[in-house]
Amino acid sequence: MAELEQVSAKALYDKLVTDRSPYLKRAQDAAALTVPHLMPPDGVTASTAFEEPSQSLGARGVRHIASKVQLALFPINTPPFKYEIDDIAVRKENEANGGKNGEINKALSERERAVVSEMYGSVFRPVSFEACRQLIVAGNYLLFIPKEGRPRGFRLNQYVVDRDGAGNVLDIVVKESMSREALPKEIVAKLGQTEQKDADRDANIDLYTHIRRVEEKFLVRQQIDDVEVADGGDYPIADVPWLALRLTYIEGENYGRGFVDEYMGDLTALNALTEALRDGTAQSAKVVWLVAPNSVIKAKQLAQARNGGFVTGEANSVVPLQVNKQADFSVAERFIAQLIERLSYAFMLNSAVQRNGERVTAEEIRFMANELDQGMGGIYSLLSEEFQLPVIRLYEKRMEHNRKVPPLPKGVTSVKVIAGLDALGRGNDLQNLDAFIAGLGQLFGPEEVARRINAGEYMSRRGAALGIDTNGLVRTDDELSAGDQNAQMQQLMEKLGPQAIAQMGGMAKEGMKQQAAEGAPVG
């Protein structure tokens, strides 16, 4: 680290490219067998025609498993996290509210929904899906979540990263090419002192963004031609908006490995055999007639004959050309079937976790996350720590910057974010709450449950667990008391009549006057 601190962003990028090269080459090979444009070869432009793979199983598997990973990390119908407060704060708040914390859960649920709304309002889901696809194929992706505007992503061929032995990020350098004409005037003025001041204004120049860790914070700087053109600010380690994502953690390596990397052998064999069988089938499907050299039948007469017409000759003099490779093709087909079965199992194409056309529940998301963790070597646990949780914190900071964060419950000064398998939204709270009520009903009966359980508190907690705003929907204790008094007055009016009610009202007024007189100070 000390050696690299003195070099420019460009020099650091050029130095770290060597370490990135084998990972990039492997990612390009994986993309060539699945989705080529995810990691194109060097020198490819938008007009370059890619060599398409001979099979589509790789592309289908990448899309399928990337969708599962995205749905497990960022579910559609439930927040991917929940807020928790420390036990001391909960105890104080319970004492202030008479032992009730339904309002606390309700306020925290509103805060969770606000963060999710901000996240999806910034068009985060398309970027997160692309990040999942890149992680499956290339194993690495750089995500940038600014305080305003849409998030951005960078492929492995656009950045380099340097980590310490524990896997902590030390340096990230992003390389972007852009037109010199598109630069702001203040940046062009700074570049006027460099060697490129007389260069072609339509030519592209390289902008380097250097994210460097210095002690307990990250410094972000941008350079062009070794000239610092912008100051990206300083960030605490937990709040840096640049996330160097990786699918797997390998001790001592700066980059992760892709999921496709582990199945390159089967994908290569499937691609080669599918191509051979496709070409052989096309050749076998071609119809060519062989006419004996000494036959009275002329090939031209045979070709010009109408359907159902007559030509003089012997049947044995004309035979079709046959490849006679059925046995060889059948061997290839059986092996292809085995490869498809193995790869379908690896990409989880045969598993059905989510119900079609129905609301995805937290239990289904939990099952999917467990399946990903078991079937993919625990990648969900790593992604929840390095992808899901930092994204949630960044969007929370983004809302604080834009002053959109709902206030915390009264008496609560701080909260912590719980993500991963321990907090797939508040569906886990709902499941435990319903299991608790059902168990009480089985043990003590519904009458005892109705006598013991506070219905209003239960409704508040259930609404918070489901992510439903219960304001104006569920009546408060004060509203219930007012409604009960109105009902009692109505019953008295029907029973005693209007005159008796008026007389009682007069008596009540006199009583109030008397109480006021007794409570008045003595002059």
PDB file of N, CA and C in Angstrom, residues 317-369:
ATOM      1  N   SER A 317     -30.616 -48.448 -60.271  1.00  0.00           N
ATOM      2  CA  SER A 317     -29.623 -47.554 -60.864  1.00  0.00           C
ATOM      3  C   SER A 317     -29.601 -46.194 -60.195  1.00  0.00           C
ATOM      4  N   VAL A 318     -30.632 -45.874 -59.407  1.00  0.00           N
ATOM      5  CA  VAL A 318     -30.735 -44.572 -58.715  1.00  0.00           C
ATOM      6  C   VAL A 318     -30.918 -44.844 -57.223  1.00  0.00           C
ATOM      7  N   VAL A 319     -29.987 -44.384 -56.414  1.00  0.00           N
ATOM      8  CA  VAL A 319     -30.066 -44.578 -54.954  1.00  0.00           C
ATOM      9  C   VAL A 319     -29.707 -43.268 -54.268  1.00  0.00           C
ATOM     10  N   PRO A 320     -30.263 -43.003 -53.065  1.00  0.00           N
ATOM     11  CA  PRO A 320     -29.895 -41.778 -52.334  1.00  0.00           C
ATOM     12  C   PRO A 320     -28.554 -41.946 -51.629  1.00  0.00           C
ATOM     13  N   LEU A 321     -27.847 -40.822 -51.491  1.00  0.00           N
ATOM     14  CA  LEU A 321     -26.599 -40.821 -50.741  1.00  0.00           C
ATOM     15  C   LEU A 321     -26.913 -40.806 -49.246  1.00  0.00           C
ATOM     16  N   GLN A 322     -26.358 -41.765 -48.517  1.00  0.00           N
ATOM     17  CA  GLN A 322     -26.620 -41.897 -47.079  1.00  0.00           C
ATOM     18  C   GLN A 322     -25.329 -41.755 -46.296  1.00  0.00           C
ATOM     19  N   VAL A 323     -25.447 -41.068 -45.141  1.00  0.00           N
ATOM     20  CA  VAL A 323     -24.283 -40.866 -44.281  1.00  0.00           C
ATOM     21  C   VAL A 323     -23.995 -42.104 -43.435  1.00  0.00           C
ATOM     22  N   ASN A 324     -25.084 -42.786 -42.993  1.00  0.00           N
ATOM     23  CA  ASN A 324     -24.968 -44.006 -42.173  1.00  0.00           C
ATOM     24  C   ASN A 324     -24.189 -43.746 -40.875  1.00  0.00           C
ATOM     25  N   LYS A 325     -24.533 -42.617 -40.213  1.00  0.00           N
ATOM     26  CA  LYS A 325     -23.873 -42.262 -38.947  1.00  0.00           C
ATOM     27  C   LYS A 325     -24.855 -42.314 -37.782  1.00  0.00           C
ATOM     28  N   GLN A 326     -25.959 -43.087 -37.944  1.00  0.00           N
ATOM     29  CA  GLN A 326     -26.965 -43.112 -36.884  1.00  0.00           C
ATOM     30  C   GLN A 326     -26.382 -43.592 -35.565  1.00  0.00           C
ATOM     31  N   ALA A 327     -25.550 -44.607 -35.602  1.00  0.00           N
ATOM     32  CA  ALA A 327     -24.975 -45.139 -34.362  1.00  0.00           C
ATOM     33  C   ALA A 327     -24.084 -44.100 -33.688  1.00  0.00           C
ATOM     34  N   ASP A 328     -23.283 -43.400 -34.490  1.00  0.00           N
ATOM     35  CA  ASP A 328     -22.413 -42.369 -33.918  1.00  0.00           C
ATOM     36  C   ASP A 328     -23.229 -41.205 -33.359  1.00  0.00           C
ATOM     37  N   PHE A 329     -24.295 -40.824 -34.087  1.00  0.00           N
ATOM     38  CA  PHE A 329     -25.152 -39.739 -33.612  1.00  0.00           C
ATOM     39  C   PHE A 329     -25.845 -40.114 -32.306  1.00  0.00           C
ATOM     40  N   SER A 330     -26.253 -41.358 -32.182  1.00  0.00           N
ATOM     41  CA  SER A 330     -26.949 -41.779 -30.960  1.00  0.00           C
ATOM     42  C   SER A 330     -26.023 -41.715 -29.747  1.00  0.00           C
ATOM     43  N   VAL A 331     -24.750 -42.032 -29.936  1.00  0.00           N
ATOM     44  CA  VAL A 331     -23.787 -41.906 -28.828  1.00  0.00           C
ATOM     45  C   VAL A 331     -23.658 -40.448 -28.399  1.00  0.00           C
ATOM     46  N   ALA A 332     -23.540 -39.552 -29.390  1.00  0.00           N
ATOM     47  CA  ALA A 332     -23.443 -38.124 -29.081  1.00  0.00           C
ATOM     48  C   ALA A 332     -24.706 -37.626 -28.392  1.00  0.00           C
ATOM     49  N   GLU A 333     -25.862 -38.100 -28.843  1.00  0.00           N
ATOM     50  CA  GLU A 333     -27.122 -37.654 -28.239  1.00  0.00           C
ATOM     51  C   GLU A 333     -27.221 -38.087 -26.787  1.00  0.00           C
ATOM     52  N   ARG A 334     -26.804 -39.312 -26.488  1.00  0.00           N
ATOM     53  CA  ARG A 334     -26.862 -39.785 -25.095  1.00  0.00           C
ATOM     54  C   ARG A 334     -25.928 -38.976 -24.201  1.00  0.00           C
ATOM     55  N   PHE A 335     -24.740 -38.687 -24.719  1.00  0.00           N
ATOM     56  CA  PHE A 335     -23.805 -37.883 -23.922  1.00  0.00           C
ATOM     57  C   PHE A 335     -24.326 -36.461 -23.738  1.00  0.00           C
ATOM     58  N   ILE A 336     -24.932 -35.894 -24.780  1.00  0.00           N
ATOM     59  CA  ILE A 336     -25.520 -34.551 -24.666  1.00  0.00           C
ATOM     60  C   ILE A 336     -26.629 -34.548 -23.622  1.00  0.00           C
ATOM     61  N   ALA A 337     -27.436 -35.599 -23.608  1.00  0.00           N
ATOM     62  CA  ALA A 337     -28.512 -35.682 -22.615  1.00  0.00           C
ATOM     63  C   ALA A 337     -27.945 -35.709 -21.197  1.00  0.00           C
ATOM     64  N   GLN A 338     -26.831 -36.436 -20.997  1.00  0.00           N
ATOM     65  CA  GLN A 338     -26.205 -36.455 -19.683  1.00  0.00           C
ATOM     66  C   GLN A 338     -25.658 -35.079 -19.297  1.00  0.00           C
ATOM     67  N   LEU A 339     -25.043 -34.394 -20.266  1.00  0.00           N
ATOM     68  CA  LEU A 339     -24.527 -33.054 -19.986  1.00  0.00           C
ATOM     69  C   LEU A 339     -25.646 -32.091 -19.646  1.00  0.00           C
ATOM     70  N   ILE A 340     -26.743 -32.164 -20.377  1.00  0.00           N
ATOM     71  CA  ILE A 340     -27.874 -31.276 -20.094  1.00  0.00           C
ATOM     72  C   ILE A 340     -28.433 -31.547 -18.708  1.00  0.00           C
ATOM     73  N   GLU A 341     -28.501 -32.819 -18.338  1.00  0.00           N
ATOM     74  CA  GLU A 341     -29.019 -33.160 -17.009  1.00  0.00           C
ATOM     75  C   GLU A 341     -28.112 -32.613 -15.913  1.00  0.00           C
ATOM     76  N   ARG A 342     -26.802 -32.774 -16.078  1.00  0.00           N
ATOM     77  CA  ARG A 342     -25.862 -32.286 -15.062  1.00  0.00           C
ATOM     78  C   ARG A 342     -25.905 -30.766 -14.962  1.00  0.00           C
ATOM     79  N   LEU A 343     -25.906 -30.087 -16.109  1.00  0.00           N
ATOM     80  CA  LEU A 343     -25.913 -28.626 -16.089  1.00  0.00           C
ATOM     81  C   LEU A 343     -27.247 -28.075 -15.601  1.00  0.00           C
ATOM     82  N   SER A 344     -28.332 -28.723 -15.933  1.00  0.00           N
ATOM     83  CA  SER A 344     -29.642 -28.274 -15.439  1.00  0.00           C
ATOM     84  C   SER A 344     -29.705 -28.380 -13.931  1.00  0.00           C
ATOM     85  N   TYR A 345     -29.120 -29.427 -13.382  1.00  0.00           N
ATOM     86  CA  TYR A 345     -29.066 -29.559 -11.927  1.00  0.00           C
ATOM     87  C   TYR A 345     -28.190 -28.465 -11.326  1.00  0.00           C
ATOM     88  N   ALA A 346     -27.050 -28.174 -11.986  1.00  0.00           N
ATOM     89  CA  ALA A 346     -26.132 -27.151 -11.464  1.00  0.00           C
ATOM     90  C   ALA A 346     -26.766 -25.765 -11.491  1.00  0.00           C
ATOM     91  N   PHE A 347     -27.496 -25.448 -12.578  1.00  0.00           N
ATOM     92  CA  PHE A 347     -28.129 -24.138 -12.702  1.00  0.00           C
ATOM     93  C   PHE A 347     -29.538 -24.106 -12.104  1.00  0.00           C
ATOM     94  N   MET A 348     -29.920 -25.181 -11.419  1.00  0.00           N
ATOM     95  CA  MET A 348     -31.213 -25.251 -10.722  1.00  0.00           C
ATOM     96  C   MET A 348     -32.392 -25.047 -11.664  1.00  0.00           C
ATOM     97  N   LEU A 349     -32.260 -25.536 -12.894  1.00  0.00           N
ATOM     98  CA  LEU A 349     -33.353 -25.392 -13.854  1.00  0.00           C
ATOM     99  C   LEU A 349     -34.489 -26.362 -13.575  1.00  0.00           C
ATOM    100  N   ASN A 350     -34.248 -27.386 -12.773  1.00  0.00           N
ATOM    101  CA  ASN A 350     -35.277 -28.383 -12.499  1.00  0.00           C
ATOM    102  C   ASN A 350     -36.012 -28.136 -11.192  1.00  0.00           C
ATOM    103  N   SER A 351     -35.618 -27.119 -10.448  1.00  0.00           N
ATOM    104  CA  SER A 351     -36.253 -26.859  -9.158  1.00  0.00           C
ATOM    105  C   SER A 351     -37.341 -25.813  -9.321  1.00  0.00           C
ATOM    106  N   ALA A 352     -38.410 -26.001  -8.600  1.00  0.00           N
ATOM    107  CA  ALA A 352     -39.537 -25.053  -8.630  1.00  0.00           C
ATOM    108  C   ALA A 352     -39.747 -24.541  -7.221  1.00  0.00           C
ATOM    109  N   VAL A 353     -39.316 -23.329  -6.960  1.00  0.00           N
ATOM    110  CA  VAL A 353     -39.434 -22.746  -5.629  1.00  0.00           C
ATOM    111  C   VAL A 353     -40.599 -21.776  -5.560  1.00  0.00           C
ATOM    112  N   GLN A 354     -40.682 -20.897  -6.533  1.00  0.00           N
ATOM    113  CA  GLN A 354     -41.694 -19.847  -6.517  1.00  0.00           C
ATOM    114  C   GLN A 354     -42.952 -20.317  -7.228  1.00  0.00           C
ATOM    115  N   ARG A 355     -44.086 -20.082  -6.604  1.00  0.00           N
ATOM    116  CA  ARG A 355     -45.360 -20.416  -7.243  1.00  0.00           C
ATOM    117  C   ARG A 355     -45.661 -19.423  -8.350  1.00  0.00           C
ATOM    118  N   ASN A 356     -46.251 -19.928  -9.407  1.00  0.00           N
ATOM    119  CA  ASN A 356     -46.578 -19.067 -10.549  1.00  0.00           C
ATOM    120  C   ASN A 356     -47.875 -18.321 -10.292  1.00  0.00           C
ATOM    121  N   GLY A 357     -47.839 -17.023 -10.546  1.00  0.00           N
ATOM    122  CA  GLY A 357     -49.057 -16.220 -10.500  1.00  0.00           C
ATOM    123  C   GLY A 357     -49.550 -15.899  -9.114  1.00  0.00           C
ATOM    124  N   GLU A 358     -48.763 -16.139  -8.078  1.00  0.00           N
ATOM    125  CA  GLU A 358     -49.196 -15.854  -6.722  1.00  0.00           C
ATOM    126  C   GLU A 358     -48.180 -14.958  -6.028  1.00  0.00           C
ATOM    127  N   ARG A 359     -48.597 -14.407  -4.920  1.00  0.00           N
ATOM    128  CA  ARG A 359     -47.714 -13.539  -4.145  1.00  0.00           C
ATOM    129  C   ARG A 359     -46.587 -14.365  -3.547  1.00  0.00           C
ATOM    130  N   VAL A 360     -45.368 -13.913  -3.732  1.00  0.00           N
ATOM    131  CA  VAL A 360     -44.218 -14.608  -3.178  1.00  0.00           C
ATOM    132  C   VAL A 360     -44.135 -14.308  -1.686  1.00  0.00           C
ATOM    133  N   THR A 361     -44.176 -15.345  -0.874  1.00  0.00           N
ATOM    134  CA  THR A 361     -44.159 -15.154   0.566  1.00  0.00           C
ATOM    135  C   THR A 361     -42.734 -15.166   1.082  1.00  0.00           C
ATOM    136  N   ALA A 362     -42.583 -14.708   2.318  1.00  0.00           N
ATOM    137  CA  ALA A 362     -41.259 -14.703   2.926  1.00  0.00           C
ATOM    138  C   ALA A 362     -40.734 -16.115   3.110  1.00  0.00           C
ATOM    139  N   GLU A 363     -41.621 -17.075   3.328  1.00  0.00           N
ATOM    140  CA  GLU A 363     -41.183 -18.452   3.483  1.00  0.00           C
ATOM    141  C   GLU A 363     -40.595 -18.987   2.189  1.00  0.00           C
ATOM    142  N   GLU A 364     -41.177 -18.617   1.050  1.00  0.00           N
ATOM    143  CA  GLU A 364     -40.641 -19.054  -0.232  1.00  0.00           C
ATOM    144  C   GLU A 364     -39.281 -18.399  -0.499  1.00  0.00           C
ATOM    145  N   ILE A 365     -39.145 -17.119  -0.162  1.00  0.00           N
ATOM    146  CA  ILE A 365     -37.857 -16.451  -0.320  1.00  0.00           C
ATOM    147  C   ILE A 365     -36.823 -17.103   0.581  1.00  0.00           C
ATOM    148  N   ARG A 366     -37.218 -17.467   1.795  1.00  0.00           N
ATOM    149  CA  ARG A 366     -36.293 -18.129   2.709  1.00  0.00           C
ATOM    150  C   ARG A 366     -35.873 -19.485   2.161  1.00  0.00           C
ATOM    151  N   PHE A 367     -36.834 -20.220   1.610  1.00  0.00           N
ATOM    152  CA  PHE A 367     -36.510 -21.518   1.026  1.00  0.00           C
ATOM    153  C   PHE A 367     -35.552 -21.357  -0.156  1.00  0.00           C
ATOM    154  N   MET A 368     -35.795 -20.347  -0.978  1.00  0.00           N
ATOM    155  CA  MET A 368     -34.925 -20.103  -2.124  1.00  0.00           C
ATOM    156  C   MET A 368     -33.521 -19.720  -1.668  1.00  0.00           C
ATOM    157  N   ALA A 369     -33.440 -18.883  -0.655  1.00  0.00           N
ATOM    158  CA  ALA A 369     -32.127 -18.483  -0.155  1.00  0.00           C
ATOM    159  C   ALA A 369     -31.371 -19.675   0.418  1.00  0.00           C
TER     160      ALA A 369
END
